[in-house]
Short mmCIF file of C-alpha atoms and ligand atoms in Angstrom, two decimals:
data_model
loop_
_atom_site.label_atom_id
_atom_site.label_comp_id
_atom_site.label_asym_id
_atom_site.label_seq_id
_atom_site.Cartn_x
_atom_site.Cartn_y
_atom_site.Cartn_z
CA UNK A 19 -14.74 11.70 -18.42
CA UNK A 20 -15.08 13.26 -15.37
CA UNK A 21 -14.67 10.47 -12.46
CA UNK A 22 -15.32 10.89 -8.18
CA UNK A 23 -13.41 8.46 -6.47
CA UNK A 24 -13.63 7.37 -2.55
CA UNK A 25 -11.30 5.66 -0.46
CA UNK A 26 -12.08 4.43 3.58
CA UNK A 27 -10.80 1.19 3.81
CA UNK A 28 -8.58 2.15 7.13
CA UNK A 29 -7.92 5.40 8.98
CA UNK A 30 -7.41 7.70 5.94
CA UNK A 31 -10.85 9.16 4.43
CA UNK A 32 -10.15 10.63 0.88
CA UNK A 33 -12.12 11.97 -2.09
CA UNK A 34 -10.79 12.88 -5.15
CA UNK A 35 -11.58 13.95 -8.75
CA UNK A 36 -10.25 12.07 -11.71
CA UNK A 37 -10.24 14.02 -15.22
CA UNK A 38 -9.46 12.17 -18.22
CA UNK A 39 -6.81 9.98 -16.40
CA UNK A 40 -5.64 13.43 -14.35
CA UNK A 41 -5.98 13.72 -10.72
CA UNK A 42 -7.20 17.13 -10.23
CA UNK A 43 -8.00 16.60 -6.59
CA UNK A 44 -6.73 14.34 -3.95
CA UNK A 45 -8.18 14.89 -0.29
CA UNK A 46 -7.60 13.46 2.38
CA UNK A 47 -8.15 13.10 6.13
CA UNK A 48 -5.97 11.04 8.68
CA UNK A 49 -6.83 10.08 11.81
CA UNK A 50 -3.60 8.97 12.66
CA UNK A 51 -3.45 11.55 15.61
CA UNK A 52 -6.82 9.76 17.25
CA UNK A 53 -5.76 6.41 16.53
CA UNK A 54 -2.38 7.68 18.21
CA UNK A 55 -3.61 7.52 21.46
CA UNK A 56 -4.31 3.94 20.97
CA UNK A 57 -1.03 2.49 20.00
CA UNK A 58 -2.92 1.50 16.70
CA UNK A 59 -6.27 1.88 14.62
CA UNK A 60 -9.62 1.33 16.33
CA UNK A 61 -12.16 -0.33 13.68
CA UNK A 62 -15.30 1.61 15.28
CA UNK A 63 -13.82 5.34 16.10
CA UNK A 64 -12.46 4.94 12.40
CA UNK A 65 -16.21 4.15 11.35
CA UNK A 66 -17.26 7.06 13.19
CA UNK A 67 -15.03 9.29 11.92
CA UNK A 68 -15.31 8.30 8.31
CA UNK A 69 -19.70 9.21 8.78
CA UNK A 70 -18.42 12.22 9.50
CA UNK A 71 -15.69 13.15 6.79
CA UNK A 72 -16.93 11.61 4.07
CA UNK A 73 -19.02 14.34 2.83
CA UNK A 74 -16.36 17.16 3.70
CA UNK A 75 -13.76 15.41 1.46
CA UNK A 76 -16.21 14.90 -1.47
CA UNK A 77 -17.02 18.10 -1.01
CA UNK A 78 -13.45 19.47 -1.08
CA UNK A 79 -12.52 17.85 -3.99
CA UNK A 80 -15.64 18.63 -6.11
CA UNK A 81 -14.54 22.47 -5.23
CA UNK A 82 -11.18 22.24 -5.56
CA UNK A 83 -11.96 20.37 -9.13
CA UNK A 84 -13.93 23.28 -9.88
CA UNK A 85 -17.22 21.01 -10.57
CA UNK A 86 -20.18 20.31 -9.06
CA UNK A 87 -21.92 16.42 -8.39
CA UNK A 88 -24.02 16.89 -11.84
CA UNK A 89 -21.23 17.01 -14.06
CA UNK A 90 -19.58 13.51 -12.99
CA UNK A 91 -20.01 11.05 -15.45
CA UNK A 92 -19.18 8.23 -12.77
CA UNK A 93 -18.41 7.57 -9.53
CA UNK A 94 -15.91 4.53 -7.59
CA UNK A 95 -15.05 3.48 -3.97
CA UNK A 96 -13.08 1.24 -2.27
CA UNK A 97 -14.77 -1.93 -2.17
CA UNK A 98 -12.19 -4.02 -0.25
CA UNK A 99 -10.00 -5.58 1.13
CA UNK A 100 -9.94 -3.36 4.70
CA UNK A 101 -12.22 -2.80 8.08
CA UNK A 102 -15.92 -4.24 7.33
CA UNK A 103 -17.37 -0.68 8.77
CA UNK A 104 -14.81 1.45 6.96
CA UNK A 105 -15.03 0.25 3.81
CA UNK A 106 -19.49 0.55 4.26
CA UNK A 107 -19.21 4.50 4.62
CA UNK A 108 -17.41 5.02 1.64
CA UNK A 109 -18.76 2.39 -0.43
CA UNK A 110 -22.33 3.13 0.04
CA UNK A 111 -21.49 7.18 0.24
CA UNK A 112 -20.53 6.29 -3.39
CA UNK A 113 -23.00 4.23 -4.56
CA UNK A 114 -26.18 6.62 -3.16
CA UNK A 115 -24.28 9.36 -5.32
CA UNK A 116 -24.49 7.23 -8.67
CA UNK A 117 -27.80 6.19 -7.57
CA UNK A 118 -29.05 9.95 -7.08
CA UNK A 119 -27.05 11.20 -10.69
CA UNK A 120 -28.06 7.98 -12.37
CA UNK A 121 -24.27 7.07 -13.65
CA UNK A 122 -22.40 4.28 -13.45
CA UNK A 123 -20.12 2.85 -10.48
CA UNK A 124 -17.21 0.71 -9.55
CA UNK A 125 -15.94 -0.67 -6.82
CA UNK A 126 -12.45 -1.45 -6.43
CA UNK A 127 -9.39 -3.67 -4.82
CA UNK A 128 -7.62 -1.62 -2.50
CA UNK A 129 -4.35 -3.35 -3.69
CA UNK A 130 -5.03 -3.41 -7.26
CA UNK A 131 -5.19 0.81 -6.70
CA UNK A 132 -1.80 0.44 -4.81
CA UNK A 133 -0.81 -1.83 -8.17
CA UNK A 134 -1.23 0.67 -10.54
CA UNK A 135 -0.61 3.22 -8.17
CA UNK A 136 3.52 3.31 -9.62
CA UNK A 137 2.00 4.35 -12.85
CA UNK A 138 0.95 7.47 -12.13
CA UNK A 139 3.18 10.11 -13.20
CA UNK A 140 3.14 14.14 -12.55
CA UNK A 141 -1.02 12.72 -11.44
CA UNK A 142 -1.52 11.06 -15.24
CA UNK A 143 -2.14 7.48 -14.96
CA UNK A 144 -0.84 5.63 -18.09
CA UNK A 145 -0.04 2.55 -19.12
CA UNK A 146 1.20 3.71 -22.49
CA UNK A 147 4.98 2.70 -21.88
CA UNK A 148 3.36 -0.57 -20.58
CA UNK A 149 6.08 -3.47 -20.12
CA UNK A 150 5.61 -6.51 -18.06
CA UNK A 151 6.56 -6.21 -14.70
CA UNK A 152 6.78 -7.50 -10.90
CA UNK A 153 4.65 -5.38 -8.33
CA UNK A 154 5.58 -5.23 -4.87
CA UNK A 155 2.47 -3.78 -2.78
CA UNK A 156 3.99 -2.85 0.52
CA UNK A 157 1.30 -1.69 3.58
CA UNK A 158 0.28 -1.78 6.72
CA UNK A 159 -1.96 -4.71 6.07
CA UNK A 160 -0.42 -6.84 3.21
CA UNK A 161 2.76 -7.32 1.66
CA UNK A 162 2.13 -8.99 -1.94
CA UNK A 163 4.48 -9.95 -5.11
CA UNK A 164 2.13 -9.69 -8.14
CA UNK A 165 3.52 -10.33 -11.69
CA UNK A 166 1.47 -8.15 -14.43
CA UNK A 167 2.23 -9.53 -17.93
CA UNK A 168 -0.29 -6.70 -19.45
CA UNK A 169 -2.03 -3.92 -18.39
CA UNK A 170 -4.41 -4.83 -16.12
CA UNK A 171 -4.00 -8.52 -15.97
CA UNK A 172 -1.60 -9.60 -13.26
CA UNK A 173 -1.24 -12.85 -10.40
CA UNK A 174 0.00 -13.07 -7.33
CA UNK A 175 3.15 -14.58 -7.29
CA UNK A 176 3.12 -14.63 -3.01
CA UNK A 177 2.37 -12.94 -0.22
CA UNK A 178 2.92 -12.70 3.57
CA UNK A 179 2.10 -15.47 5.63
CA UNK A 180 2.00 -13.84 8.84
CA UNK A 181 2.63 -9.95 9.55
CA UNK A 182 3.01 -7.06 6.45
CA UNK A 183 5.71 -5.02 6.07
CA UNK A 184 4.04 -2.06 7.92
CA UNK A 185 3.18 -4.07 10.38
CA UNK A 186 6.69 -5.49 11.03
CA UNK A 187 7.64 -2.06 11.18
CA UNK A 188 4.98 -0.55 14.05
CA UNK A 189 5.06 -3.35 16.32
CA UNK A 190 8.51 -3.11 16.22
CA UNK A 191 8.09 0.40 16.63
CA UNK A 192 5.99 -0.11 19.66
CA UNK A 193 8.68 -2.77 21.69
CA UNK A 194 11.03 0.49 21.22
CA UNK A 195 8.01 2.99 22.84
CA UNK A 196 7.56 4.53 19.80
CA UNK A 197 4.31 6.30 18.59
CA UNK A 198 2.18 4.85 16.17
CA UNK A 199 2.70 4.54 13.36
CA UNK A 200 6.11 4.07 14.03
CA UNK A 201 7.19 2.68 10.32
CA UNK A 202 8.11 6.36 9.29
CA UNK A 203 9.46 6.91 12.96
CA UNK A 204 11.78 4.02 12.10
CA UNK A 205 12.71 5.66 9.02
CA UNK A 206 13.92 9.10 10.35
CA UNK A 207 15.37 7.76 13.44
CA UNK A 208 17.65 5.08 11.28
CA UNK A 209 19.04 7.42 9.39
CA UNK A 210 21.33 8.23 12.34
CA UNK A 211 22.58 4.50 13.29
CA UNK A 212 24.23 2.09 11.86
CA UNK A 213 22.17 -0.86 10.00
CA UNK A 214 25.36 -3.37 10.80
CA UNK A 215 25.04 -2.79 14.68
CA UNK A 216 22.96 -5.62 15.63
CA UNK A 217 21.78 -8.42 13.03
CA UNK A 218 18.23 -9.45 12.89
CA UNK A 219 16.83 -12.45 10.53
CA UNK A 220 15.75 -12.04 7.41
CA UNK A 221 12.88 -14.47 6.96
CA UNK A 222 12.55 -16.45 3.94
CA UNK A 223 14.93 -14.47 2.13
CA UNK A 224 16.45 -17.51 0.37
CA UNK A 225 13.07 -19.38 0.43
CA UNK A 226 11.74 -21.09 -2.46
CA UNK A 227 8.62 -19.30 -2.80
CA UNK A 228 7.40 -15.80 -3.31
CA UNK A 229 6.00 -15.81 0.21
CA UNK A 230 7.35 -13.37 3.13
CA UNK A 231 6.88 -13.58 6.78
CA UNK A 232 7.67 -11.16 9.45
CA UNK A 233 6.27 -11.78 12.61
CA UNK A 234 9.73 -13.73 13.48
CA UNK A 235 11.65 -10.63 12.90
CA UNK A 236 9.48 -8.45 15.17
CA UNK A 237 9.76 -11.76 18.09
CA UNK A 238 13.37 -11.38 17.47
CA UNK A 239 13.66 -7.84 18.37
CA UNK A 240 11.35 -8.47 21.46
CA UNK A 241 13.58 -11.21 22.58
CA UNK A 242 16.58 -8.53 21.98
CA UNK A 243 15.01 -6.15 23.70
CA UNK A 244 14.34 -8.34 27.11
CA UNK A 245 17.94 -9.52 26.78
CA UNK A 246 19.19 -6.01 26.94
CA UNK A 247 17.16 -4.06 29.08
CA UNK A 248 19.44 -1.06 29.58
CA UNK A 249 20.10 -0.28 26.42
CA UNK A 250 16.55 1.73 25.08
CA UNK A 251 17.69 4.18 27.03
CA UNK A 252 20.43 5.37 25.38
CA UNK A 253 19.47 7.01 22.01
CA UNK A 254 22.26 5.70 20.07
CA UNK A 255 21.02 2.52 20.65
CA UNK A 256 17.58 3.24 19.22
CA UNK A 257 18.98 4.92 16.09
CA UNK A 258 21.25 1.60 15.55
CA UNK A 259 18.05 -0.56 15.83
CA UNK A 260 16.08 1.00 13.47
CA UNK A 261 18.50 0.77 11.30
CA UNK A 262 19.30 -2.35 12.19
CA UNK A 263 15.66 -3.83 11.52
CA UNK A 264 14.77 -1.60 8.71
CA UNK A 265 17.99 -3.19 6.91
CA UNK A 266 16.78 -6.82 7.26
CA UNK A 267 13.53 -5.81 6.14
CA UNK A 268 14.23 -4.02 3.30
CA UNK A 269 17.14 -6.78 2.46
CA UNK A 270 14.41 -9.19 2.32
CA UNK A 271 11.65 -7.26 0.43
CA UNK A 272 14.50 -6.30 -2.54
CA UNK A 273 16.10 -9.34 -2.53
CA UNK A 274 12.81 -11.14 -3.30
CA UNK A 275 11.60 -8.99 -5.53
CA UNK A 276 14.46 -8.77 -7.88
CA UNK A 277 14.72 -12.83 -7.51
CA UNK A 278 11.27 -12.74 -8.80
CA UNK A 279 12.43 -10.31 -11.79
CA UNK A 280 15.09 -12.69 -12.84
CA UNK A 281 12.90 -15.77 -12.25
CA UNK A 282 10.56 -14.75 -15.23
CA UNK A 283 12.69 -12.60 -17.10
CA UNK A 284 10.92 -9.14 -16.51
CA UNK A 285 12.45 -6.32 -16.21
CA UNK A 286 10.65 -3.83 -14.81
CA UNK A 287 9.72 -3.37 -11.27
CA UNK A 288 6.86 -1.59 -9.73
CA UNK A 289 6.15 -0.60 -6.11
CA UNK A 290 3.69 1.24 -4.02
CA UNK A 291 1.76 1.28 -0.74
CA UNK A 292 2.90 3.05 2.92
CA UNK A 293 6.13 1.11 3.22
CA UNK A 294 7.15 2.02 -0.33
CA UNK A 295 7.79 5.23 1.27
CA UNK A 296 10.41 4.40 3.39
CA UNK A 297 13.78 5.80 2.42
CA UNK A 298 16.17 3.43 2.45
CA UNK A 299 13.82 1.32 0.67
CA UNK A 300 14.02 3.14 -1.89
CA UNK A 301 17.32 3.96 -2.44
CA UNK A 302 17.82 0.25 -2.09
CA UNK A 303 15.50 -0.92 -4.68
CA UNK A 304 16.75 1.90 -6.61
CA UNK A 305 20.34 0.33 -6.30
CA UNK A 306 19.47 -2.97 -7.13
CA UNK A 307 17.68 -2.10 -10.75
CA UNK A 308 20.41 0.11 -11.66
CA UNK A 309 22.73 -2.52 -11.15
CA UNK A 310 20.69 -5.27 -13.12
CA UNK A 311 19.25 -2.80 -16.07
CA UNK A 312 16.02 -2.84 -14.90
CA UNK A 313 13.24 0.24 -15.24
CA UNK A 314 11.82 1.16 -11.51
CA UNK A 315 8.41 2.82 -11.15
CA UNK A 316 7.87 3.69 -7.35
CA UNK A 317 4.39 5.57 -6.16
CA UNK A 318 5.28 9.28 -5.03
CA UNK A 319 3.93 11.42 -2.32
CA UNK A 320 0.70 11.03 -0.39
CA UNK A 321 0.01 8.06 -3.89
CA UNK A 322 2.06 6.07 -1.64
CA UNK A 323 -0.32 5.86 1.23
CA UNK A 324 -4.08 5.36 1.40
CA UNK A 325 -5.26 7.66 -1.17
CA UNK A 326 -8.69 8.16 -3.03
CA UNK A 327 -6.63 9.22 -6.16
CA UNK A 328 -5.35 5.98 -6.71
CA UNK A 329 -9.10 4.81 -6.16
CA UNK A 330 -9.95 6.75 -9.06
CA UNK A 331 -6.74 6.13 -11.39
CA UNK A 332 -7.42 2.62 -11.37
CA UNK A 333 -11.65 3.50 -12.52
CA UNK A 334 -10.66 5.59 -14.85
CA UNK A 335 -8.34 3.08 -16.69
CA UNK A 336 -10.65 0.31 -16.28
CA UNK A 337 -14.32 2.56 -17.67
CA UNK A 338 -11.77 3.90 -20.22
CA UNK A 339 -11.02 0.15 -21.34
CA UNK A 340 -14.87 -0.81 -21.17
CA UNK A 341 -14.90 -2.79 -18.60
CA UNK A 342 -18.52 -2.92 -16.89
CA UNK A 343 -20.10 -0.94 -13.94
CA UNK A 344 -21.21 -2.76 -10.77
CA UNK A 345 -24.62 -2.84 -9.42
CA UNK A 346 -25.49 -0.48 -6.95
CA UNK A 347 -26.03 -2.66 -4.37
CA UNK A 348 -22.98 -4.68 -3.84
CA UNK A 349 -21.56 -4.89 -0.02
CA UNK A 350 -18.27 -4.44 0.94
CA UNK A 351 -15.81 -7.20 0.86
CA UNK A 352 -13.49 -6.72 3.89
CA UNK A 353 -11.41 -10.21 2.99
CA UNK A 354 -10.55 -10.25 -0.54
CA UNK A 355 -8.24 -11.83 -2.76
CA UNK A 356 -6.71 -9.44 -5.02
CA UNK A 357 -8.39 -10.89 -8.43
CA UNK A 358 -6.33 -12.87 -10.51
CA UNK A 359 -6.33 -13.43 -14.70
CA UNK A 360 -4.38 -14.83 -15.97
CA UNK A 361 -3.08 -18.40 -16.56
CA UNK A 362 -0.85 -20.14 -14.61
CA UNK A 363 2.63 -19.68 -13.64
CA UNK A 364 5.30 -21.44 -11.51
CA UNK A 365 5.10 -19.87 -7.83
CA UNK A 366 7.82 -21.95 -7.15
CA UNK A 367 10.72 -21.22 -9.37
CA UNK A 368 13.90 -20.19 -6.91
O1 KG4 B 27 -0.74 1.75 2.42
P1 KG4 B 27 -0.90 2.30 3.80
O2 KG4 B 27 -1.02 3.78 3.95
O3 KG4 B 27 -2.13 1.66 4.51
C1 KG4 B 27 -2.49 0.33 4.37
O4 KG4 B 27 -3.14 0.00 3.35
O5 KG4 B 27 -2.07 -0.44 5.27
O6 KG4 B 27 0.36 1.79 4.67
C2 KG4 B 27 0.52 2.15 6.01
C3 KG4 B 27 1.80 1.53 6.51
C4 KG4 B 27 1.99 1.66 8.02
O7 KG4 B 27 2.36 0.41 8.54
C5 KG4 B 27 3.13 2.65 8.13
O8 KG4 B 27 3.93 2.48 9.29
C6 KG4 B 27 3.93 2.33 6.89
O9 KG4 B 27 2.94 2.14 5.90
N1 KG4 B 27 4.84 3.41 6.50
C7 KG4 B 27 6.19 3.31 6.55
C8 KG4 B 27 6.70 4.57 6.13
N2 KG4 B 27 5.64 5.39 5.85
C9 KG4 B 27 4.51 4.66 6.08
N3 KG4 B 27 6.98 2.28 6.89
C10 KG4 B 27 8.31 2.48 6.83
N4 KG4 B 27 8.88 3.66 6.46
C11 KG4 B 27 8.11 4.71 6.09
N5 KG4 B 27 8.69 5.86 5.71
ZN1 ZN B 28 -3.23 0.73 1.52
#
C-alpha cells in the first residue's frame, strides 16, 4: 500500500510517502526563520506560506519515493488540532488529490501522530512488540498524558491546564532575549550552567491529578528576572537559568509520567513531540526507566517535530487495520480533543 501523507497544522509544511508501514520520504519546510522575526508564529503568513509549499513538498516526496500521484493507493492530512487556515491548505490539498485519483482518505489527530510517533523504528511503524503503555506528547501547543492499553485505543489521563511544555520553554526563552523558538536555545545554552543555581517551581508535581501547568513557572522567571536586572548580562548567568528552568520542567514532566506508570502498573513509556527532543529530557526519562525496569520508546530525529511522516505512519496502521476512509468533504477541526476509547479509568489515583 502505497500511502501520501500531509502535515500543516503550524509552521512546518511536510509531505511524505508511506510504503507498507516504511517512510520512504519525509519533507519538510520550516518557516521558523520568517516566523523568527516575529518572536513567534503568525497564523496568516503561515497560511500563505503553506499555499505555496504544499505542492513543492508533495512533489518532493513523490520523486524522492520514486512514484508518481497514480500509483497511491490513498492519501491522509492533518485534520486537527492546530491553526484553522493551516490545517485548510493541507487538508483540502489532500482531499482534491483523492478526489482527482478516486482513492480513499483520512484525516488525522495531530497528537494521535505524535502518539504513535515513538513507534517508529529505523522509519517502520509497528506495533508488533505492542505492550501497554503511558504516552507523554510534549509540543509547542499541548502537553498530554495518554494511557494506551492496546494498539490504537488509548485516554487521556491529563493534560495542561494553562501553557505546554514548548511553550513554557519559548516564553521563557523570550524574558531571556532569546530567538524564537528558544526551547532548543534553552537546551544548548543549559548544557553549560548549572540546573541547581537558582530554583524555580515545579507546578503540580505532587498534584493529585495527571494535569500540568506551566504558565506559573514562566511568571516566576519573569518575576526573577525584574528582581535581578543586572544579571542577563552576564552569560554565566543565562547558561545557569536555562538550566535552571529546563530542570524544573523536565523534573515535573518525568516525575509525572513515571507516577502515572506506577499508578496503573504499566511499564512502558512512550514519548514524542518538539520538547521530546530536548536533551536532558531525555537522558532524564532515560534514567528514570532504567532505574524502575521499564521499556522507553522516544520519537527520533525530525519524527520528533511536526512531521508529515508521522501523518502517514499513523494512516497506514489504521487502513492496514480496516478502519474506514473519511468523506471528502470534511473541514478542518482546529480545537480537538484527542479521541478517546476506551472505558473508564481513575484520573485521580496519586
Ligand atoms: O511538536 P512541535 O514541533 O510543534 C507543535 O506541535 O507544537 O513542537 C514545537 C515545540 C516548540 O515549543 C519548541 O521550542 C520545542 O518544541 N522544542 C524544544 C526542543 N526542540 C523543540 N524544547 C526544548 N528543547 C528542545 N531541544
Ligand atoms: Zn506537533
Amino acid at each position: 500500500m502505497k500511502l501520501l501523507a500531509l502535515e500543516s497544522s503550524c509552521d512546518e509544511t511536510s509531505a511524505a510517502v508511506i510504503e507498507d508501514g516504511y517512510i520512504v520520504s519525509n519533507i519538510i519546510s520550516s518557516q521558523i526563520e520568517l516566523h523568527a522575526q516575529y518572536g513567534g508564529v503568525v497564523p496568516e503568513l503561515a497560511t500563505r506560506e503553506h499555499l505555496r509549499n504544499v505542492p513543492i513538498v508533495v512533489r518532493e516526496a513523490l520523486n524522492k519515493a520514486s512514484i508518481k500521484p497514480s500509483d497511491l493507493d490513498c492519501v491522509a492530512a492533518t485534520r486537527g488540532p492546530g491553526l484553522p487556515g493551516a490545517l485548510m491548505t493541507g487538508l483540502r490539498a489532500g482531499q482534491s488529490m483523492a478526489r482527482a485519483l478516486k482513492i480513499p482518505f483520512m484525516g488525522i489527530h495531530h497528537h494521535e501522530a505524535h502518539l504513535y510517533s515513538a513507534w517508529i523504528n529505523e522509519n517502520k511503524i509497528s506495533l508488533d512488540d505492542f505492550k501497554p503503555s503511558i504516552g507523554l506528547i510534549v509540543s509547542g501547543g499541548h502537553t498530554l498524558l495518554v494511557l494506551v492499553e492496546e494498539p490504537l485505543r488509548h485516554r487521556v489521563l491529563g493534560g495542561t491546564l494553562d501553557d505546554a511544555a514548548g511553550e513554557c520553554f519559548d516564553k521563557t526563552a523570550k524574558l531571556l532575549g532569546l530567538k524564537y523558538p528558544g526551547g532548543p536555545l534553552m537546551d544548548k545554552l543549559a548544557q553549560r550552567g548549572n540546573p541547581q543555581t537558582y530554583f524555580f517551581p515545579r507546578p503540580m508535581l505532587h498534584d493529585k491529578s495527571y494535569d500540568f501547568s506551566f504558565s506559573g513557572l514562566k511568571t516566576a522567571v519573569r518575576y526573577f528576572l525584574e528582581e535581578n536586572p543586572k544579571l542577563i548580562e552576564e552569560d554565566q548567568f543565562l547558561y545557569d537559568i536555562c538550566a535552571s528552568v529546563q530542570a524544573a520542567i523536565v523534573e515535573v514532566l518525568v516525575g509525572k509520567v513515571i507516577q502515572a506508570a506506577k499508578n496503573l502498573k504499566v511499564s512502558c513509556i512512550t514519548m514524542a513531540g518538539g520538547v521530546s527532543a530536548n536533551s536532558q529530557l531525555r537522558a532524564a526519562l532515560s534514567k528514570a526507566c532504567k532505574v524502575r525496569n521499564f521499556q522507553l520508546k522516544v520519537a527520533t530525529g525530525p519524527l520528533c517535530a511536526d512531521n508529515a511522516g508521522m501523518i502517514g505512519a499513523l494512516a497506514w496502521l489504521k487502513f492496514s487495520q480496516g478502519l474506514s476512509s473519511d468523506s471528502l468533504d470534511e473541514d478542518p477541526k482546529p480545537h480537538w480533543d484527542l479521541p478517546e476509547n476506551f472505558a473508564n479509568i481513575n484520573k485521580r489515583a496519586f
